[in-house]
mmCIF file of N, CA, C and O in Angstrom:
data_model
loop_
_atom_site.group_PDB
_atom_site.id
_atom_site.type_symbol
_atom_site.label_atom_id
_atom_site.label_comp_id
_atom_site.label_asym_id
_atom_site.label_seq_id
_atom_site.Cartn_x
_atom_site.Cartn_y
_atom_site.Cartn_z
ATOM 1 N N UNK A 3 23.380 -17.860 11.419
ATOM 2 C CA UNK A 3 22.929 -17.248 10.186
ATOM 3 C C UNK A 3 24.115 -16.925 9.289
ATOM 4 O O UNK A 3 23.985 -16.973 8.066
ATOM 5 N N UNK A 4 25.553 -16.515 10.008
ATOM 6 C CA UNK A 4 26.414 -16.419 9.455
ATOM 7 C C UNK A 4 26.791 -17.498 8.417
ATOM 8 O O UNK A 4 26.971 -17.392 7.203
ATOM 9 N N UNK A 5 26.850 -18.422 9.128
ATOM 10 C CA UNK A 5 27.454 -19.912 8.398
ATOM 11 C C UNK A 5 26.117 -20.441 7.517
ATOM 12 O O UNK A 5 26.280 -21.567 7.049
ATOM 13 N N UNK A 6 24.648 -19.723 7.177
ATOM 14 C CA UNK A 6 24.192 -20.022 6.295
ATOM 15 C C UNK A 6 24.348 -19.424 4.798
ATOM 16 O O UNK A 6 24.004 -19.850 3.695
ATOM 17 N N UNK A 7 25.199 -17.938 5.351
ATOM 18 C CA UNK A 7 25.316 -17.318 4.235
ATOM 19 C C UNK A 7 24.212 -16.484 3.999
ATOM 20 O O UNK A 7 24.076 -16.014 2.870
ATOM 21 N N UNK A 8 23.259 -16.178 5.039
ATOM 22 C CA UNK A 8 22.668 -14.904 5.268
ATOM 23 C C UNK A 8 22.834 -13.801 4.903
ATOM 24 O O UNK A 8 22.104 -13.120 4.183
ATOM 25 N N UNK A 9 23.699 -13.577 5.321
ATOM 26 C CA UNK A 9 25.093 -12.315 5.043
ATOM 27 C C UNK A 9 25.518 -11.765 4.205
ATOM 28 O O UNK A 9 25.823 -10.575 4.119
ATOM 29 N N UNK A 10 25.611 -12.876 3.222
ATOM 30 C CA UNK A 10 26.108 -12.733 2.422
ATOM 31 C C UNK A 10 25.631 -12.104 0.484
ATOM 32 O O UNK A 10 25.846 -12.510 -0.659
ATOM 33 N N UNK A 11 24.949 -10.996 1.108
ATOM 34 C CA UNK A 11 24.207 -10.745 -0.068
ATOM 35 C C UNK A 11 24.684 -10.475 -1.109
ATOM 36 O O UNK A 11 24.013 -10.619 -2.132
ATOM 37 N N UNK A 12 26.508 -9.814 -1.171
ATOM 38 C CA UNK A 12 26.884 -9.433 -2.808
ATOM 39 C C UNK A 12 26.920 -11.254 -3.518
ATOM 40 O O UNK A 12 26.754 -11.476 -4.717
ATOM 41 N N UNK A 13 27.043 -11.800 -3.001
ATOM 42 C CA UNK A 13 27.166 -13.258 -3.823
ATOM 43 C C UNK A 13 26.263 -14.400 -3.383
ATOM 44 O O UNK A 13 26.656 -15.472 -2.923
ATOM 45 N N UNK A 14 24.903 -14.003 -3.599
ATOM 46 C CA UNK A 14 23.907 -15.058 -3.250
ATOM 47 C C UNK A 14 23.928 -16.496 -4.141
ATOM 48 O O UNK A 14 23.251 -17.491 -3.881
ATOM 49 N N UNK A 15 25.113 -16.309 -5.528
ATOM 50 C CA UNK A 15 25.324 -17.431 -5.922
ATOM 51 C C UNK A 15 25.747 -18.511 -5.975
ATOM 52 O O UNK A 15 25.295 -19.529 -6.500
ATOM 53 N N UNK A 16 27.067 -18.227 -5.161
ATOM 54 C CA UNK A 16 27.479 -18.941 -3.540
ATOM 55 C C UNK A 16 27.103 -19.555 -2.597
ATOM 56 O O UNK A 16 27.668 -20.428 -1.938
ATOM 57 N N UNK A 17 25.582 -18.855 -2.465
ATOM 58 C CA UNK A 17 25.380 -19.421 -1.526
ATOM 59 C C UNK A 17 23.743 -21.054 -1.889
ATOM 60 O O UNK A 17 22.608 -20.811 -2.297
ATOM 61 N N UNK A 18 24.118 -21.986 -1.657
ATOM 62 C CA UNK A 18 23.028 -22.935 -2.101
ATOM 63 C C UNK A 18 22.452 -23.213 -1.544
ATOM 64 O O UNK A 18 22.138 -24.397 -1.672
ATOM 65 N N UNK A 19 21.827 -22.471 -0.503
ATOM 66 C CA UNK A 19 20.165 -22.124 -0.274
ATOM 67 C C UNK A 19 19.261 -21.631 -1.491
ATOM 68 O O UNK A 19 18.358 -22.181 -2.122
ATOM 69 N N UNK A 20 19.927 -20.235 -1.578
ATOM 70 C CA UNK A 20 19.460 -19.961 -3.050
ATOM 71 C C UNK A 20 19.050 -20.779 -4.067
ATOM 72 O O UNK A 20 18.351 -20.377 -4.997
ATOM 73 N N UNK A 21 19.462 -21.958 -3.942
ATOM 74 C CA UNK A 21 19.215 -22.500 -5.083
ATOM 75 C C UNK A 21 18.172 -23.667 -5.156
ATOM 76 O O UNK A 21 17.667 -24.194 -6.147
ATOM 77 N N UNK A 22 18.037 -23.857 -4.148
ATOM 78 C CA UNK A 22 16.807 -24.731 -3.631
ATOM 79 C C UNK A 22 15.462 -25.028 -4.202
ATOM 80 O O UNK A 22 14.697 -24.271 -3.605
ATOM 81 N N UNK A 23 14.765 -25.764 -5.077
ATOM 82 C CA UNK A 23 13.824 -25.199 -5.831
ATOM 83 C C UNK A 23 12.118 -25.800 -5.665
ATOM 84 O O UNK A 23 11.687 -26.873 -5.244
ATOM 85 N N UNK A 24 11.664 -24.993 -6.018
ATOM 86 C CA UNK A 24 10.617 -25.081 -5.270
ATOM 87 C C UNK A 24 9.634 -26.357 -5.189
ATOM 88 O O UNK A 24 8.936 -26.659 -4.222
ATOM 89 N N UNK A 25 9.735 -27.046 -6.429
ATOM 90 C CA UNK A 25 9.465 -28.262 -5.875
ATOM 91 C C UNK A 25 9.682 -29.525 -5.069
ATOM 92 O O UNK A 25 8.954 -30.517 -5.084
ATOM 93 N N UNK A 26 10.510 -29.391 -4.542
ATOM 94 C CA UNK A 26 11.155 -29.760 -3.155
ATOM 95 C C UNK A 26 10.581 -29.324 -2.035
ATOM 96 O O UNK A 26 10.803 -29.882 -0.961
ATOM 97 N N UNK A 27 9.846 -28.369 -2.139
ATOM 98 C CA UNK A 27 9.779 -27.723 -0.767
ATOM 99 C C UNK A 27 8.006 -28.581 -0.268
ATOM 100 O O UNK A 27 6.975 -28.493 -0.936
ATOM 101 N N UNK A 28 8.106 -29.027 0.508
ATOM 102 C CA UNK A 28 6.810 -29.726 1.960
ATOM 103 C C UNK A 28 6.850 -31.116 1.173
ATOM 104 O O UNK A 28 5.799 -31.757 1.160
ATOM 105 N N UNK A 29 8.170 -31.737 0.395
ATOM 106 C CA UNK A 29 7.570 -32.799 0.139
ATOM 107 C C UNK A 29 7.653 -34.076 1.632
ATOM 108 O O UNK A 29 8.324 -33.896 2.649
ATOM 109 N N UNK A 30 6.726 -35.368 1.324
ATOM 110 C CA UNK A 30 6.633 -36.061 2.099
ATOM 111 C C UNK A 30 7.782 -35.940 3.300
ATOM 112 O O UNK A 30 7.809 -35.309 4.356
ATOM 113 N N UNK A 31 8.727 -36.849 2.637
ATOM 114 C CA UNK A 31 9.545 -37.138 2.958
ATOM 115 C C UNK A 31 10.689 -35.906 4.354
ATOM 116 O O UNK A 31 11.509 -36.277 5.194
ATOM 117 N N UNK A 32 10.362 -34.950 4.123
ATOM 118 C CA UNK A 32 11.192 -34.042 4.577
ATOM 119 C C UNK A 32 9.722 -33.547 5.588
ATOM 120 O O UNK A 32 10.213 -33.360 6.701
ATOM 121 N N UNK A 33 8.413 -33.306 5.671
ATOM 122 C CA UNK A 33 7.682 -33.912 6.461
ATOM 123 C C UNK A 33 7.631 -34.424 7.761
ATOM 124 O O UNK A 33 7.335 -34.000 8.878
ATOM 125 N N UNK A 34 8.089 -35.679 7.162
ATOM 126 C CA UNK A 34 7.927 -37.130 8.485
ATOM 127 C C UNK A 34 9.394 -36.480 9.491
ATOM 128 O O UNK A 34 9.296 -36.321 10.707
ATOM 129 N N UNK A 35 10.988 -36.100 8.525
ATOM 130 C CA UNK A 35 11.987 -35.870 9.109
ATOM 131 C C UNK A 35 11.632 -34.172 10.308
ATOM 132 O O UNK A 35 11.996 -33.888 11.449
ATOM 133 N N UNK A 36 10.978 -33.610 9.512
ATOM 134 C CA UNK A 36 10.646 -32.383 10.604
ATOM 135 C C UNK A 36 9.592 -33.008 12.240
ATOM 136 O O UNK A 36 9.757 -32.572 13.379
ATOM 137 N N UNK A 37 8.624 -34.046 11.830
ATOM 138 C CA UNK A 37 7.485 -34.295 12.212
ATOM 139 C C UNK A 37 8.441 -35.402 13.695
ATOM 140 O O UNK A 37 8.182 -35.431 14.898
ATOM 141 N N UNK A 38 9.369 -36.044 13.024
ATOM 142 C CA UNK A 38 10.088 -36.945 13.670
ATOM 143 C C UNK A 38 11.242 -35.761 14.835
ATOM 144 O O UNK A 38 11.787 -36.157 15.866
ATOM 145 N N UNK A 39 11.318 -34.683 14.407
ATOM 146 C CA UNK A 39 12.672 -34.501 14.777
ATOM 147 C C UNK A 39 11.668 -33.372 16.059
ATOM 148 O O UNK A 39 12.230 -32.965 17.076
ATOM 149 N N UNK A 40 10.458 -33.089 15.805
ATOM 150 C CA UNK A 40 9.989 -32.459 16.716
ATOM 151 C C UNK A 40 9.249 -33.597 17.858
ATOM 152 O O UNK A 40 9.108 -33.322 19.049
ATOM 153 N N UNK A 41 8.930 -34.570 17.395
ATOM 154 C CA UNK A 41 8.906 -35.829 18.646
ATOM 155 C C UNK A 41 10.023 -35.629 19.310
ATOM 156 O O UNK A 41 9.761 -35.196 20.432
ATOM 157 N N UNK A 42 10.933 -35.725 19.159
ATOM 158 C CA UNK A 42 12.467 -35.937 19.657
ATOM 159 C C UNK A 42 12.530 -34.588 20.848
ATOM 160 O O UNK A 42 12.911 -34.712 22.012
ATOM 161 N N UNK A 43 12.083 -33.400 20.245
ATOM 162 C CA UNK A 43 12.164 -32.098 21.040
ATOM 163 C C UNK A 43 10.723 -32.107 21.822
ATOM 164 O O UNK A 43 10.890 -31.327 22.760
ATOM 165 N N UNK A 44 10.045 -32.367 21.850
ATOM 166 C CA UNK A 44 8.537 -31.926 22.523
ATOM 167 C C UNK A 44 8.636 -32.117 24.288
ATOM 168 O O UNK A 44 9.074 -32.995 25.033
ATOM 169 N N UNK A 45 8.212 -31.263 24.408
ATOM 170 C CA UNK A 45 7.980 -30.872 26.177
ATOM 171 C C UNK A 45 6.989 -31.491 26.306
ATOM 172 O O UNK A 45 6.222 -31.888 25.429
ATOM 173 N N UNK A 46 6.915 -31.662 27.810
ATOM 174 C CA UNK A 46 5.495 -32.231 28.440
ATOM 175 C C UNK A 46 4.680 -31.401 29.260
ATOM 176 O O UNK A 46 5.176 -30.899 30.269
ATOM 177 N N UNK A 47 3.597 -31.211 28.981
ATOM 178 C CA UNK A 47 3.320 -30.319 30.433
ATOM 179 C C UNK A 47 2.867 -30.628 31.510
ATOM 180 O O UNK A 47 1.820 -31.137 31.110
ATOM 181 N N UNK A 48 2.828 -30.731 32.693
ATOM 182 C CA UNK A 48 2.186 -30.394 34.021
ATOM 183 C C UNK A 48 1.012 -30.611 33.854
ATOM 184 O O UNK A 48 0.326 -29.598 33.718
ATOM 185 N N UNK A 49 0.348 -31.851 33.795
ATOM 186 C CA UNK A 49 -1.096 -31.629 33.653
ATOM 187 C C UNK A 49 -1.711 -31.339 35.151
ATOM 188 O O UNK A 49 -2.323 -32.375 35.412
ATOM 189 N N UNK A 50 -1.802 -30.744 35.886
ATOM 190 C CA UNK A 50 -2.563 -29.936 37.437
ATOM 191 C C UNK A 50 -3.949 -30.160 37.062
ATOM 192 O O UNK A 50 -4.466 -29.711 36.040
ATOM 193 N N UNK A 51 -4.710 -31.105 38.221
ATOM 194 C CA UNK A 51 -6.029 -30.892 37.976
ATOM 195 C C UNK A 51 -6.588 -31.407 37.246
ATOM 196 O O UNK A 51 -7.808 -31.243 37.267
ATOM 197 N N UNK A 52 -5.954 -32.355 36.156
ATOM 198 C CA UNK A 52 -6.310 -32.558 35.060
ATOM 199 C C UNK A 52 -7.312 -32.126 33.839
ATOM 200 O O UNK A 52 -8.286 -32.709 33.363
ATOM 201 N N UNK A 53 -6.665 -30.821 33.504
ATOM 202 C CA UNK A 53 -7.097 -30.031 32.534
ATOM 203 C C UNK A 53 -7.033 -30.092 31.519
ATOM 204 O O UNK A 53 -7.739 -29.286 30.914
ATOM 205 N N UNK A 54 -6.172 -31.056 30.677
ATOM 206 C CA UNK A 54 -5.863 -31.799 29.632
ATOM 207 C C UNK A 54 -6.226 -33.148 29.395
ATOM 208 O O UNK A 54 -5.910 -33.834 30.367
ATOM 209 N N UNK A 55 -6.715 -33.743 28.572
ATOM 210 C CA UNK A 55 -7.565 -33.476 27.229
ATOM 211 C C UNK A 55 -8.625 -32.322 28.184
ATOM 212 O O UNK A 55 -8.785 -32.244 29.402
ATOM 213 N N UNK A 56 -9.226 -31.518 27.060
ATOM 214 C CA UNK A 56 -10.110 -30.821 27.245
ATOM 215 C C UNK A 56 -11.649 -31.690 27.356
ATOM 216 O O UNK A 56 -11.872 -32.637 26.602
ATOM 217 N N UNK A 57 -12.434 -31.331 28.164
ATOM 218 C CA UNK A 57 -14.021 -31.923 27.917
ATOM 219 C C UNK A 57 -14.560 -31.636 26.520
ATOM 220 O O UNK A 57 -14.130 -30.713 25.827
ATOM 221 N N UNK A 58 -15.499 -32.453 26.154
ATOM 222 C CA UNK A 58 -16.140 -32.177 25.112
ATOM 223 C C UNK A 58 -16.855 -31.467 25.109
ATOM 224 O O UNK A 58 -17.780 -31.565 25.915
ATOM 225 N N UNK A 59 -16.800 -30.450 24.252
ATOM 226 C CA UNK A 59 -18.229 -29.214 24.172
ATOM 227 C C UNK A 59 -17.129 -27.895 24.874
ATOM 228 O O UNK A 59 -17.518 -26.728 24.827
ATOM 229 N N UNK A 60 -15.869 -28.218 25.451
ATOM 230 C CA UNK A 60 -16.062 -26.581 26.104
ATOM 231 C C UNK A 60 -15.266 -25.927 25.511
ATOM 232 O O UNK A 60 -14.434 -26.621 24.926
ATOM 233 N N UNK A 61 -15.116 -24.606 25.369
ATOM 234 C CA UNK A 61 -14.713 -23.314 24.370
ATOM 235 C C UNK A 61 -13.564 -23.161 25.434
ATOM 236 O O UNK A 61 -13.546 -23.142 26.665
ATOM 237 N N UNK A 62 -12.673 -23.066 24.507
ATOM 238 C CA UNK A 62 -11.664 -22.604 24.828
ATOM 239 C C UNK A 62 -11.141 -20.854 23.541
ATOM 240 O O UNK A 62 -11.573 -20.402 22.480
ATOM 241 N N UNK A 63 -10.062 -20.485 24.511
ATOM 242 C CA UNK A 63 -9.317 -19.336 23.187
ATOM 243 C C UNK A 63 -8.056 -19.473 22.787
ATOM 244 O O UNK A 63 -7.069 -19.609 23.510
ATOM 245 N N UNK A 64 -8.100 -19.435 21.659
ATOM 246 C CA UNK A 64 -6.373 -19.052 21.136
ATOM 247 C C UNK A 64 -6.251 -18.112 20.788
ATOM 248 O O UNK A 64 -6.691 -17.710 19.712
ATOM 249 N N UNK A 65 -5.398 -17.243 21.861
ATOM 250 C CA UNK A 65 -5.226 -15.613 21.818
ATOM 251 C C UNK A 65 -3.590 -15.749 21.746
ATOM 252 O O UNK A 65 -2.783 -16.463 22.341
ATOM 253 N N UNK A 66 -3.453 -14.522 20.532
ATOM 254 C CA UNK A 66 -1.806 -14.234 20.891
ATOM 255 C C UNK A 66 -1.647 -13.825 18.705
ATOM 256 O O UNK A 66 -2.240 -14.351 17.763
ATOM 257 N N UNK A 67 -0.716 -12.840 18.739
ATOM 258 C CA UNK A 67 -0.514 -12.967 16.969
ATOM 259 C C UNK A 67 0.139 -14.059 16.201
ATOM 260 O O UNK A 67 0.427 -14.167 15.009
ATOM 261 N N UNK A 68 0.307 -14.938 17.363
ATOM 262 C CA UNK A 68 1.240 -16.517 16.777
ATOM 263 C C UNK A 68 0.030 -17.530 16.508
ATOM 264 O O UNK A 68 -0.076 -18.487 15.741
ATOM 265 N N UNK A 69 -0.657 -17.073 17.240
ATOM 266 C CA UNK A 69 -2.046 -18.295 17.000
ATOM 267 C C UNK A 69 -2.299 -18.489 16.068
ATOM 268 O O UNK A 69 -2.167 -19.697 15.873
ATOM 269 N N UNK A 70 -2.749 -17.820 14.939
ATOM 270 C CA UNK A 70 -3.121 -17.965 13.107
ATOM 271 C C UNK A 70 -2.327 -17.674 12.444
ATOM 272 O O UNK A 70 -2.654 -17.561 11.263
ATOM 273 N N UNK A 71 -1.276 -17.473 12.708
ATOM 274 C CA UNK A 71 -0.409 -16.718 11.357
ATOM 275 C C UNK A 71 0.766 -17.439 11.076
ATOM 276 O O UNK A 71 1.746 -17.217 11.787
ATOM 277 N N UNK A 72 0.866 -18.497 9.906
ATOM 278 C CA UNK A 72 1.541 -19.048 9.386
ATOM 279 C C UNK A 72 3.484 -18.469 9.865
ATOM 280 O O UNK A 72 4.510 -18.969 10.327
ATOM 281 N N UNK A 73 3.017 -17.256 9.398
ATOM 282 C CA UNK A 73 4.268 -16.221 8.854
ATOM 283 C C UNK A 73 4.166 -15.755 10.298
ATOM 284 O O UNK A 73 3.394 -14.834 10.033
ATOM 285 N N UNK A 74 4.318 -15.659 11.547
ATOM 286 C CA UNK A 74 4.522 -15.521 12.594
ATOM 287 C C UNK A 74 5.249 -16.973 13.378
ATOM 288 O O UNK A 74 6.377 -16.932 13.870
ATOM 289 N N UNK A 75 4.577 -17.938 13.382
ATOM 290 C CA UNK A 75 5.059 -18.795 14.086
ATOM 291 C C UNK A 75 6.379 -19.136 13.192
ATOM 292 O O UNK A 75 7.225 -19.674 13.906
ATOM 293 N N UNK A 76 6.725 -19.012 12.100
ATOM 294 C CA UNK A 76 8.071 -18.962 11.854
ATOM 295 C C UNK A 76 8.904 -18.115 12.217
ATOM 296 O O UNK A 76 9.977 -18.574 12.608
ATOM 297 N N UNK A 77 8.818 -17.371 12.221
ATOM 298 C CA UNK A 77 9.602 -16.328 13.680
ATOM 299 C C UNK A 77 10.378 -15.630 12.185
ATOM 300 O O UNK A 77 9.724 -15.265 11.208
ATOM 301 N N UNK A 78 11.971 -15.553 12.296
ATOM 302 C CA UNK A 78 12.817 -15.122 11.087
ATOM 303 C C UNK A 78 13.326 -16.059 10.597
ATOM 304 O O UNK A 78 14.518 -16.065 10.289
ATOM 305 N N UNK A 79 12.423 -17.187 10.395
ATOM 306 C CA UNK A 79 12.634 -17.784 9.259
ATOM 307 C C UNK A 79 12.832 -17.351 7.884
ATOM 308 O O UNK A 79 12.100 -16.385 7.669
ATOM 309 N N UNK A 80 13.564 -17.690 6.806
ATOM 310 C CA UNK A 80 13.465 -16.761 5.625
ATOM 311 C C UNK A 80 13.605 -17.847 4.305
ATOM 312 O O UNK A 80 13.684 -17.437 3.147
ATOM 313 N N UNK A 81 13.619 -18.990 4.593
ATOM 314 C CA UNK A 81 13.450 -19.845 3.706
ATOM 315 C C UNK A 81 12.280 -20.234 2.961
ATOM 316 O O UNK A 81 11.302 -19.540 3.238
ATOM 317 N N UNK A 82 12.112 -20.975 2.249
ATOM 318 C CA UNK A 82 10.952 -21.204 0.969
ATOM 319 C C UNK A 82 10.567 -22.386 2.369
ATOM 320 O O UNK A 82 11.313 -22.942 3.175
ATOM 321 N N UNK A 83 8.897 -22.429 2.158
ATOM 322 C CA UNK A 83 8.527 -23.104 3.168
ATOM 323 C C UNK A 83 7.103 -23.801 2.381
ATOM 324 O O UNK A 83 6.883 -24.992 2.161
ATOM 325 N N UNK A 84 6.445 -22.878 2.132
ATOM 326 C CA UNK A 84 5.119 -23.657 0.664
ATOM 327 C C UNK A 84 5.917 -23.642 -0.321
ATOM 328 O O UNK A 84 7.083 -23.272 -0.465
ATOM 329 N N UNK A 85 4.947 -24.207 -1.155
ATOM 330 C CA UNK A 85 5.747 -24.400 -3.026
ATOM 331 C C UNK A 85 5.576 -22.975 -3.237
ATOM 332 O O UNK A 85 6.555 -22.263 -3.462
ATOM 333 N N UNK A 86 4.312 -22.478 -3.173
ATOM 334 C CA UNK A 86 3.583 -21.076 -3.711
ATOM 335 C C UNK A 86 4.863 -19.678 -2.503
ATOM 336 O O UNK A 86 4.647 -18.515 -2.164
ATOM 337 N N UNK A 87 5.748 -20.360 -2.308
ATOM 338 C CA UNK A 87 6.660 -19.424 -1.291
ATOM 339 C C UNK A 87 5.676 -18.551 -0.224
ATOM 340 O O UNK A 87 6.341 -17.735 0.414
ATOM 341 N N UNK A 88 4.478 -18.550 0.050
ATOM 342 C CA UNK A 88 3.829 -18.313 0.934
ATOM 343 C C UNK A 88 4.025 -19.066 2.110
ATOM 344 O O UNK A 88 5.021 -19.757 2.322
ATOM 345 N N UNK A 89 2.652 -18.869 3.205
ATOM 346 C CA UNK A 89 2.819 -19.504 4.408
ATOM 347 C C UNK A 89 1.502 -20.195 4.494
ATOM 348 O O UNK A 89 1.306 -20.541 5.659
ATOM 349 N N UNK A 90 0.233 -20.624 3.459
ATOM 350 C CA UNK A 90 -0.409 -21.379 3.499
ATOM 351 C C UNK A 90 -0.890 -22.962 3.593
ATOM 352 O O UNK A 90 -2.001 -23.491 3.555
ATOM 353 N N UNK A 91 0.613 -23.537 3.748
ATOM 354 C CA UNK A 91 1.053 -24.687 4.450
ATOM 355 C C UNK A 91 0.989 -24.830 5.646
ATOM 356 O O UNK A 91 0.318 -25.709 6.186
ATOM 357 N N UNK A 92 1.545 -24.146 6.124
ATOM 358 C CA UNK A 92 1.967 -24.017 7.834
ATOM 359 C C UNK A 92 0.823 -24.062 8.111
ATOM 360 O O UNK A 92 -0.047 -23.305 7.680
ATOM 361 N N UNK A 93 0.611 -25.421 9.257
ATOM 362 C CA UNK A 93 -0.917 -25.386 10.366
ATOM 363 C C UNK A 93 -0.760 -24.567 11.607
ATOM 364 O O UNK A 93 -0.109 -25.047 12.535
ATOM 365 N N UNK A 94 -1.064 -23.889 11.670
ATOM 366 C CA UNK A 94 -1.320 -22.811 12.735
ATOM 367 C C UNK A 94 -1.698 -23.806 14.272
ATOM 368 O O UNK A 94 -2.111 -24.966 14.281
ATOM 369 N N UNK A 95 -1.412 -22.952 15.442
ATOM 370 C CA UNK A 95 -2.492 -23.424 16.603
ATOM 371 C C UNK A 95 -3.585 -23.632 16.564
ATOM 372 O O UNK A 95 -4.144 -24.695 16.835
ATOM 373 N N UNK A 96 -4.284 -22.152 16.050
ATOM 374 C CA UNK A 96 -5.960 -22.519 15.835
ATOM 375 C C UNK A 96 -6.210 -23.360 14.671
ATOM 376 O O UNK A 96 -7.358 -23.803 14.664
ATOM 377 N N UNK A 97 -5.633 -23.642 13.886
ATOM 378 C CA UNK A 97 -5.900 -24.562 12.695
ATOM 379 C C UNK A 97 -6.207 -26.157 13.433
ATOM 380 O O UNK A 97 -7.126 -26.973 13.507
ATOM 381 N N UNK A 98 -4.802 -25.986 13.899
ATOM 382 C CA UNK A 98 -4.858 -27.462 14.559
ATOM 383 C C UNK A 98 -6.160 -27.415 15.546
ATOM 384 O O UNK A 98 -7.266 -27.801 15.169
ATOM 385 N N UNK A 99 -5.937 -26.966 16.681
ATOM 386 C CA UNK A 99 -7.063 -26.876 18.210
ATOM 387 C C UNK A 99 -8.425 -26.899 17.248
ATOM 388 O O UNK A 99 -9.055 -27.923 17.512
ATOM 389 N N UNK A 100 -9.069 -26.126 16.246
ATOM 390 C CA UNK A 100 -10.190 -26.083 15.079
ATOM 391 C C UNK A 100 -10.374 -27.581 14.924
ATOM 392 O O UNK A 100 -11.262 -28.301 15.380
ATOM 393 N N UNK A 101 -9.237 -27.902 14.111
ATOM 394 C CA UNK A 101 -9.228 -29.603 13.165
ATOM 395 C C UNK A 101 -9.680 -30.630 14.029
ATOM 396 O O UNK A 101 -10.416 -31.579 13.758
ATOM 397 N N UNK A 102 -8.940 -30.200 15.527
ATOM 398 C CA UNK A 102 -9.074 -31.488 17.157
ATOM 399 C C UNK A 102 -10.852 -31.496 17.188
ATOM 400 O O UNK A 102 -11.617 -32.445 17.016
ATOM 401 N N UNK A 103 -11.108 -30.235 17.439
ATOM 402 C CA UNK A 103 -12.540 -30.239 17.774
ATOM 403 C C UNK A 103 -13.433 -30.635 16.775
ATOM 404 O O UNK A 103 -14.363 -31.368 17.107
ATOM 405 N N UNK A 104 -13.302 -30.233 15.447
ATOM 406 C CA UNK A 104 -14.130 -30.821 14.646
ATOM 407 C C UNK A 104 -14.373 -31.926 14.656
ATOM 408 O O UNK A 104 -15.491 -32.441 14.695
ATOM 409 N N UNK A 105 -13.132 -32.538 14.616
ATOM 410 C CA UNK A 105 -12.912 -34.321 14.171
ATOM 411 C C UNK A 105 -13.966 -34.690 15.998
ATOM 412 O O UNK A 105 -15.120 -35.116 16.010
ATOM 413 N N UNK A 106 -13.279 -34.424 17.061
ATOM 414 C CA UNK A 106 -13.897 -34.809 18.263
ATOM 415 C C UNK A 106 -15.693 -34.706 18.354
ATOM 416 O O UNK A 106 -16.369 -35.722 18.515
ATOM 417 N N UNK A 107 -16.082 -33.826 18.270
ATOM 418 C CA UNK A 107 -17.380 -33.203 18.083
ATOM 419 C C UNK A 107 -18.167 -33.241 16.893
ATOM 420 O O UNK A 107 -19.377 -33.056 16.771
ATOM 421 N N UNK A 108 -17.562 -33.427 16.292
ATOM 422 C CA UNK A 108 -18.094 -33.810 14.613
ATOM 423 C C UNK A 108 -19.098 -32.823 14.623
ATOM 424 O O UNK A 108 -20.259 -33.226 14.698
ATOM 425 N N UNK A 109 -18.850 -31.392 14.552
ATOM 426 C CA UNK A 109 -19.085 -30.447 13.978
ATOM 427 C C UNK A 109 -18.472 -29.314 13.329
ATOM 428 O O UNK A 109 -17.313 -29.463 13.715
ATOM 429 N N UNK A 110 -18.465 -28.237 12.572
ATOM 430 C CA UNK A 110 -17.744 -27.372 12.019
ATOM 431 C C UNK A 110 -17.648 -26.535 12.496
ATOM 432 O O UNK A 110 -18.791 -26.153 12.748
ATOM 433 N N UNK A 111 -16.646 -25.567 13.023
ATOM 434 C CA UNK A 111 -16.141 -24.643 13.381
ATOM 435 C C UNK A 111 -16.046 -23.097 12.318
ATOM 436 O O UNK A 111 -15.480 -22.090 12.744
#
């Protein structure tokens, strides 16, 4: 955080994060490079039993304050992340696990 210039609040003009502007921010392109760079990092899990994919039809929960909240699963993030500098971009767990089942079940949630 140091070397982003975090820190550095008497001269945020210095620093060119700051300056970053907002239409830049979720375009395509930078996207595919996040989307790509988390392929690269992704764990596998242990499927035991084979509990993964889920059956069709059964309820599951997404419990925890990281599950829906845009502005949680970024942790201390502090950068511009929507255009609108909100967190209504960010797909959540339940957004996603919601979107899986709909599309699977072709019903609405």
């Amino acid at each position: 955080r140091m070397a982003l210039g975090l820190f550095d609040m008497n001269a945020p003009a210095q620093n060119s994060y700051t300056k970053i502007k907002s239409d830049i921010i979720g375009k395509k392109e930078h996207k595919l490079a996040s989307l790509n760079s988390a392929r690269k990092t992704m764990t596998l899990l242990l499927n035991k039993e084979s509990t993964l994919p889920f059956e069709k039809g059964k309820v599951i929960a997404v419990i925890g304050k990281s599950s829906n909240s845009g502005k949680e699963i970024l942790g201390n993030y502090l950068g511009p992340i929507c255009p609108s500098r909100m967190y209504e971009c960010v797909d959540t767990i339940f957004d996603m696990i919601k979107h899986l089942n709909e599309e699977k079940l072709g019903i609405e949630l």
